[in-house]
Amino acid sequence: VEYETSGETLDIVYSGATKGWIPQNDDTVADVPSPPTTQKAIMIFGSDDNGATATGISNLISSSGVVASDASGAGTARSGGAATEYGTSGQAVMAFGYITSGDSGTNVSNLVSSSGVVAADTTGVGTVRYYVAAGRYGVGLGIFGFGNIASNGNRTAITNKVSSSGVIASDTSGVGTAGFSRSFSEYGDGLGMFIYGNGEGLGYSNYTNRVSNTGVVASNGQAAGTGRMDGSASSYGGDKGIAGFGYN
């Protein structure tokens, strides 16, 4: 008999060399251990200090929060993209963005291994756009959402789900007010939230759109705090989130 459930309790009795260990019962306890939150990170892409040139260099972050020196770029240099974790083994994927050298958007993606190695471009899926937001939901899943459509400069609310193997799905019709430069934070048990940003007809917004643990995006809610864009957000403490900074 093979047992694979984390947190399971077993009652087994040894009945001699002939029969060996005999299982009497097995129960999955309610308080099953959870894996620790991710303790590493990576920052990549962006534009340089005068905004004229995009870059692909990356910087690893240790489990104690130390940012390493530059690593050579991999993939198309761009700004205004986003990234999310996927799977259950510490992988991530980065996608979308704005290519300053060609004055155009992109929907290419780059997988990141559990050791922080950035892979070459993967052919793009979904509407080409930049200033998107992304994060994880459920178990091993991720989502990209909102942004500015490169071809016409219009805001959008479309989303693209990410599978547990890092595959980005085609567009899902948008829910909520179209916007760009939003942030995303995980919270609770497999939940997420798109928050703040520049909304269609709103300017700097404090709107929220919650994401269920099955990837369903809810209609607009409203956060406390000053409406703003270009901030950042992240989970902390295992089941909480924080959004900070930005431009208003």
mmCIF file of C-alpha atoms in Angstrom:
data_model
loop_
_atom_site.group_PDB
_atom_site.id
_atom_site.type_symbol
_atom_site.label_atom_id
_atom_site.label_comp_id
_atom_site.label_asym_id
_atom_site.label_seq_id
_atom_site.Cartn_x
_atom_site.Cartn_y
_atom_site.Cartn_z
ATOM 1 C CA VAL A 1 0.000 0.000 0.000
ATOM 2 C CA GLU A 2 1.346 3.411 -0.963
ATOM 3 C CA TYR A 3 0.283 6.549 0.892
ATOM 4 C CA GLU A 4 0.844 9.937 -0.756
ATOM 5 C CA THR A 5 -1.453 12.379 1.033
ATOM 6 C CA SER A 6 0.324 15.024 3.084
ATOM 7 C CA GLY A 7 -1.082 15.212 6.616
ATOM 8 C CA GLU A 8 -2.638 11.727 6.523
ATOM 9 C CA THR A 9 -2.796 9.686 9.745
ATOM 10 C CA LEU A 10 -2.189 5.922 9.585
ATOM 11 C CA ASP A 11 -3.021 3.037 11.922
ATOM 12 C CA ILE A 12 -0.966 -0.053 10.989
ATOM 13 C CA VAL A 13 -0.311 -3.248 12.890
ATOM 14 C CA TYR A 14 2.602 -5.650 12.441
ATOM 15 C CA SER A 15 1.291 -9.212 12.163
ATOM 16 C CA GLY A 16 4.459 -11.243 11.822
ATOM 17 C CA ALA A 17 6.807 -12.083 8.964
ATOM 18 C CA THR A 18 4.089 -13.718 6.840
ATOM 19 C CA LYS A 19 1.552 -10.899 6.742
ATOM 20 C CA GLY A 20 3.848 -7.981 7.651
ATOM 21 C CA TRP A 21 2.304 -4.574 8.332
ATOM 22 C CA ILE A 22 -1.498 -4.472 7.980
ATOM 23 C CA PRO A 23 -3.291 -1.101 7.535
ATOM 24 C CA GLN A 24 -6.208 -0.710 9.953
ATOM 25 C CA ASN A 25 -7.411 2.694 8.814
ATOM 26 C CA ASP A 26 -6.203 5.962 7.281
ATOM 27 C CA ASP A 27 -7.667 9.427 7.688
ATOM 28 C CA THR A 28 -6.784 12.776 6.174
ATOM 29 C CA VAL A 29 -6.635 15.284 9.009
ATOM 30 C CA ALA A 30 -8.274 18.677 8.574
ATOM 31 C CA ASP A 31 -5.119 20.626 9.385
ATOM 32 C CA VAL A 32 -3.032 19.449 6.434
ATOM 33 C CA PRO A 33 0.408 21.105 6.226
ATOM 34 C CA SER A 34 0.872 23.690 3.497
ATOM 35 C CA PRO A 35 4.078 24.235 1.547
ATOM 36 C CA PRO A 36 5.936 27.420 2.498
ATOM 37 C CA THR A 37 5.348 30.536 0.468
ATOM 38 C CA THR A 38 7.810 31.173 -2.326
ATOM 39 C CA GLN A 39 11.112 32.367 -0.893
ATOM 40 C CA LYS A 40 12.869 33.471 -4.056
ATOM 41 C CA ALA A 41 12.078 36.027 -6.713
ATOM 42 C CA ILE A 42 13.334 37.504 -9.955
ATOM 43 C CA MET A 43 13.052 40.954 -11.556
ATOM 44 C CA ILE A 44 13.481 41.352 -15.299
ATOM 45 C CA PHE A 45 12.845 43.665 -18.276
ATOM 46 C CA GLY A 46 11.920 47.345 -18.133
ATOM 47 C CA SER A 47 13.252 50.537 -19.690
ATOM 48 C CA ASP A 48 16.424 52.375 -18.750
ATOM 49 C CA ASP A 49 16.543 55.647 -16.837
ATOM 50 C CA ASN A 50 15.615 57.813 -19.808
ATOM 51 C CA GLY A 51 12.886 55.465 -21.038
ATOM 52 C CA ALA A 52 14.431 55.245 -24.500
ATOM 53 C CA THR A 53 15.660 51.662 -24.496
ATOM 54 C CA ALA A 54 14.078 48.482 -23.168
ATOM 55 C CA THR A 55 16.223 45.857 -21.509
ATOM 56 C CA GLY A 56 16.183 42.129 -20.842
ATOM 57 C CA ILE A 57 18.646 41.954 -17.947
ATOM 58 C CA SER A 58 17.473 40.207 -14.768
ATOM 59 C CA ASN A 59 18.341 40.248 -11.067
ATOM 60 C CA LEU A 60 17.746 37.284 -8.780
ATOM 61 C CA ILE A 61 16.537 37.845 -5.210
ATOM 62 C CA SER A 62 17.628 35.486 -2.446
ATOM 63 C CA SER A 63 15.438 34.057 0.328
ATOM 64 C CA SER A 64 16.811 36.774 2.609
ATOM 65 C CA GLY A 65 15.860 39.568 0.207
ATOM 66 C CA VAL A 66 19.319 40.251 -1.259
ATOM 67 C CA VAL A 67 19.182 41.474 -4.868
ATOM 68 C CA ALA A 68 21.964 40.050 -7.028
ATOM 69 C CA SER A 69 23.864 41.914 -9.710
ATOM 70 C CA ASP A 70 22.716 41.988 -13.329
ATOM 71 C CA ALA A 71 22.381 38.769 -15.293
ATOM 72 C CA SER A 72 22.537 38.814 -19.087
ATOM 73 C CA GLY A 73 19.173 39.273 -20.765
ATOM 74 C CA ALA A 74 17.181 36.467 -22.333
ATOM 75 C CA GLY A 75 14.247 36.966 -24.658
ATOM 76 C CA THR A 76 12.913 40.094 -26.291
ATOM 77 C CA ALA A 77 13.844 43.271 -24.397
ATOM 78 C CA ARG A 78 10.693 45.109 -23.379
ATOM 79 C CA SER A 79 8.907 47.120 -20.714
ATOM 80 C CA GLY A 80 5.339 47.097 -19.439
ATOM 81 C CA GLY A 81 5.004 43.317 -19.203
ATOM 82 C CA ALA A 82 4.009 41.223 -16.198
ATOM 83 C CA ALA A 83 4.827 37.896 -14.558
ATOM 84 C CA THR A 84 3.150 35.195 -12.525
ATOM 85 C CA GLU A 85 4.108 31.998 -10.782
ATOM 86 C CA TYR A 86 2.684 28.699 -12.052
ATOM 87 C CA GLY A 87 2.865 25.037 -11.104
ATOM 88 C CA THR A 88 3.899 23.858 -7.658
ATOM 89 C CA SER A 89 7.670 23.696 -8.078
ATOM 90 C CA GLY A 90 8.682 27.365 -8.124
ATOM 91 C CA GLN A 91 8.394 28.221 -11.830
ATOM 92 C CA ALA A 92 7.199 31.495 -13.348
ATOM 93 C CA VAL A 93 6.275 32.994 -16.701
ATOM 94 C CA MET A 94 6.690 36.551 -18.011
ATOM 95 C CA ALA A 95 4.634 37.825 -20.942
ATOM 96 C CA PHE A 96 3.443 40.784 -23.014
ATOM 97 C CA GLY A 97 5.096 44.210 -23.004
ATOM 98 C CA TYR A 98 6.262 47.143 -25.104
ATOM 99 C CA ILE A 99 9.291 46.957 -27.398
ATOM 100 C CA THR A 100 10.848 50.402 -27.529
ATOM 101 C CA SER A 101 13.253 49.549 -30.352
ATOM 102 C CA GLY A 102 10.371 48.889 -32.728
ATOM 103 C CA ASP A 103 7.764 51.084 -31.081
ATOM 104 C CA SER A 104 5.395 48.146 -30.834
ATOM 105 C CA GLY A 105 3.802 45.739 -28.383
ATOM 106 C CA THR A 106 4.349 42.019 -28.052
ATOM 107 C CA ASN A 107 2.650 38.945 -26.633
ATOM 108 C CA VAL A 108 5.722 36.701 -26.420
ATOM 109 C CA SER A 109 6.378 34.936 -23.118
ATOM 110 C CA ASN A 110 9.441 33.628 -21.281
ATOM 111 C CA LEU A 111 9.380 30.742 -18.833
ATOM 112 C CA VAL A 112 11.516 30.968 -15.688
ATOM 113 C CA SER A 113 12.852 27.782 -14.097
ATOM 114 C CA SER A 114 12.845 27.054 -10.366
ATOM 115 C CA SER A 115 16.520 28.057 -10.324
ATOM 116 C CA GLY A 116 15.784 31.453 -11.913
ATOM 117 C CA VAL A 117 16.934 30.702 -15.472
ATOM 118 C CA VAL A 118 14.978 32.709 -18.037
ATOM 119 C CA ALA A 119 14.195 30.807 -21.241
ATOM 120 C CA ALA A 120 14.107 32.148 -24.776
ATOM 121 C CA ASP A 121 10.900 33.584 -26.232
ATOM 122 C CA THR A 122 7.823 31.414 -26.584
ATOM 123 C CA THR A 123 5.500 32.315 -29.431
ATOM 124 C CA GLY A 124 2.890 34.765 -28.245
ATOM 125 C CA VAL A 125 -0.724 33.952 -27.369
ATOM 126 C CA GLY A 126 -3.482 36.483 -26.768
ATOM 127 C CA THR A 127 -3.993 40.088 -27.818
ATOM 128 C CA VAL A 128 -0.757 42.058 -28.155
ATOM 129 C CA ARG A 129 -0.669 44.595 -25.343
ATOM 130 C CA TYR A 130 1.443 46.199 -22.629
ATOM 131 C CA TYR A 131 1.038 47.610 -19.104
ATOM 132 C CA VAL A 132 -0.669 44.372 -18.060
ATOM 133 C CA ALA A 133 -0.951 42.850 -14.578
ATOM 134 C CA ALA A 134 -0.584 39.222 -13.531
ATOM 135 C CA GLY A 135 -0.538 36.869 -10.560
ATOM 136 C CA ARG A 136 -1.450 33.407 -9.330
ATOM 137 C CA TYR A 137 -4.767 31.920 -8.273
ATOM 138 C CA GLY A 138 -6.054 28.485 -7.316
ATOM 139 C CA VAL A 139 -3.357 25.817 -7.097
ATOM 140 C CA GLY A 140 -0.500 26.232 -9.565
ATOM 141 C CA LEU A 141 -2.451 28.514 -11.900
ATOM 142 C CA GLY A 142 -1.929 32.095 -13.053
ATOM 143 C CA ILE A 143 -3.659 34.891 -14.934
ATOM 144 C CA PHE A 144 -2.649 37.914 -17.058
ATOM 145 C CA GLY A 145 -5.188 40.714 -17.374
ATOM 146 C CA PHE A 146 -6.064 44.187 -18.591
ATOM 147 C CA GLY A 147 -3.532 46.407 -20.396
ATOM 148 C CA ASN A 148 -3.207 48.745 -23.348
ATOM 149 C CA ILE A 149 -3.729 47.278 -26.820
ATOM 150 C CA ALA A 150 -0.684 48.119 -28.880
ATOM 151 C CA SER A 151 -2.439 48.401 -32.242
ATOM 152 C CA ASN A 152 -4.907 51.111 -31.257
ATOM 153 C CA GLY A 153 -3.797 52.423 -27.860
ATOM 154 C CA ASN A 154 -7.101 51.463 -26.240
ATOM 155 C CA ARG A 155 -7.478 50.068 -22.743
ATOM 156 C CA THR A 156 -8.766 46.510 -22.406
ATOM 157 C CA ALA A 157 -10.109 44.163 -19.729
ATOM 158 C CA ILE A 158 -9.357 40.842 -21.451
ATOM 159 C CA THR A 159 -7.560 38.132 -19.479
ATOM 160 C CA ASN A 160 -5.413 35.092 -20.290
ATOM 161 C CA LYS A 161 -5.192 32.131 -17.926
ATOM 162 C CA VAL A 162 -1.958 30.201 -17.317
ATOM 163 C CA SER A 163 -2.038 26.433 -16.816
ATOM 164 C CA SER A 164 -0.068 24.508 -14.194
ATOM 165 C CA SER A 165 2.475 23.724 -16.915
ATOM 166 C CA GLY A 166 2.969 27.383 -17.912
ATOM 167 C CA VAL A 167 0.824 27.409 -21.052
ATOM 168 C CA ILE A 168 -0.901 30.753 -21.679
ATOM 169 C CA ALA A 169 -4.470 30.402 -22.966
ATOM 170 C CA SER A 170 -6.188 32.511 -25.599
ATOM 171 C CA ASP A 171 -8.193 35.602 -24.635
ATOM 172 C CA THR A 172 -11.096 35.494 -22.197
ATOM 173 C CA SER A 173 -13.607 38.306 -22.650
ATOM 174 C CA GLY A 174 -13.000 41.147 -20.243
ATOM 175 C CA VAL A 175 -14.997 41.805 -17.084
ATOM 176 C CA GLY A 176 -15.006 45.179 -15.383
ATOM 177 C CA THR A 177 -13.802 48.555 -16.577
ATOM 178 C CA ALA A 178 -11.014 48.377 -19.166
ATOM 179 C CA GLY A 179 -7.728 49.687 -17.819
ATOM 180 C CA PHE A 180 -3.954 49.487 -17.840
ATOM 181 C CA SER A 181 -1.037 49.796 -15.403
ATOM 182 C CA ARG A 182 -2.985 47.852 -12.783
ATOM 183 C CA SER A 183 -1.501 45.758 -9.974
ATOM 184 C CA PHE A 184 -2.319 42.222 -8.855
ATOM 185 C CA SER A 185 -2.100 40.577 -5.464
ATOM 186 C CA GLU A 186 -2.921 37.109 -4.201
ATOM 187 C CA TYR A 187 -4.838 36.799 -0.941
ATOM 188 C CA GLY A 188 -6.783 34.235 1.072
ATOM 189 C CA ASP A 189 -6.836 30.628 -0.125
ATOM 190 C CA GLY A 190 -6.117 30.697 -3.854
ATOM 191 C CA LEU A 191 -7.781 34.057 -4.494
ATOM 192 C CA GLY A 192 -6.462 37.128 -6.305
ATOM 193 C CA MET A 193 -7.289 40.741 -7.054
ATOM 194 C CA PHE A 194 -6.600 43.210 -9.854
ATOM 195 C CA ILE A 195 -6.379 46.599 -8.166
ATOM 196 C CA TYR A 196 -5.907 50.302 -8.988
ATOM 197 C CA GLY A 197 -4.730 51.377 -12.468
ATOM 198 C CA ASN A 198 -5.783 53.778 -15.194
ATOM 199 C CA GLY A 199 -9.393 53.006 -16.076
ATOM 200 C CA GLU A 200 -11.371 53.882 -19.181
ATOM 201 C CA GLY A 201 -13.177 57.145 -18.478
ATOM 202 C CA LEU A 202 -11.863 57.137 -14.901
ATOM 203 C CA GLY A 203 -8.256 58.223 -15.049
ATOM 204 C CA TYR A 204 -6.467 57.094 -11.886
ATOM 205 C CA SER A 205 -8.661 54.421 -10.385
ATOM 206 C CA ASN A 206 -9.046 52.534 -7.114
ATOM 207 C CA TYR A 207 -11.282 49.885 -8.677
ATOM 208 C CA THR A 208 -10.790 46.227 -7.856
ATOM 209 C CA ASN A 209 -11.692 43.022 -9.676
ATOM 210 C CA ARG A 210 -11.457 39.900 -7.575
ATOM 211 C CA VAL A 211 -10.376 36.567 -9.062
ATOM 212 C CA SER A 212 -11.850 33.344 -7.672
ATOM 213 C CA ASN A 213 -9.835 30.185 -7.087
ATOM 214 C CA THR A 214 -11.230 28.906 -10.398
ATOM 215 C CA GLY A 215 -10.075 31.988 -12.315
ATOM 216 C CA VAL A 216 -13.403 33.799 -12.625
ATOM 217 C CA VAL A 217 -12.933 37.588 -12.669
ATOM 218 C CA ALA A 218 -15.628 39.512 -10.796
ATOM 219 C CA SER A 219 -17.186 42.837 -11.726
ATOM 220 C CA ASN A 220 -15.884 46.082 -10.292
ATOM 221 C CA GLY A 221 -15.424 46.634 -6.586
ATOM 222 C CA GLN A 222 -13.703 49.596 -5.015
ATOM 223 C CA ALA A 223 -10.679 49.740 -2.743
ATOM 224 C CA ALA A 224 -9.824 52.232 -0.075
ATOM 225 C CA GLY A 225 -6.985 54.589 -0.819
ATOM 226 C CA THR A 226 -5.972 57.031 -3.508
ATOM 227 C CA GLY A 227 -6.623 56.085 -7.124
ATOM 228 C CA ARG A 228 -3.309 55.499 -8.897
ATOM 229 C CA MET A 229 -1.463 53.533 -11.556
ATOM 230 C CA ASP A 230 1.999 51.956 -12.036
ATOM 231 C CA GLY A 231 2.148 50.672 -8.465
ATOM 232 C CA SER A 232 3.044 47.174 -7.356
ATOM 233 C CA ALA A 233 1.297 44.522 -5.301
ATOM 234 C CA SER A 234 2.167 41.183 -3.754
ATOM 235 C CA SER A 235 1.048 38.618 -1.214
ATOM 236 C CA TYR A 236 2.611 38.477 2.257
ATOM 237 C CA GLY A 237 2.111 36.442 5.393
ATOM 238 C CA GLY A 238 0.724 33.465 3.485
ATOM 239 C CA ASP A 239 -2.850 34.698 3.060
ATOM 240 C CA LYS A 240 -2.755 38.505 2.833
ATOM 241 C CA GLY A 241 -1.811 41.040 0.173
ATOM 242 C CA ILE A 242 -0.444 44.563 -0.107
ATOM 243 C CA ALA A 243 -0.582 47.216 -2.838
ATOM 244 C CA GLY A 244 1.727 50.200 -2.717
ATOM 245 C CA PHE A 245 3.230 53.199 -4.413
ATOM 246 C CA GLY A 246 2.356 54.316 -7.944
ATOM 247 C CA TYR A 247 1.587 57.473 -9.894
ATOM 248 C CA ASN A 248 -1.421 59.757 -9.526
#
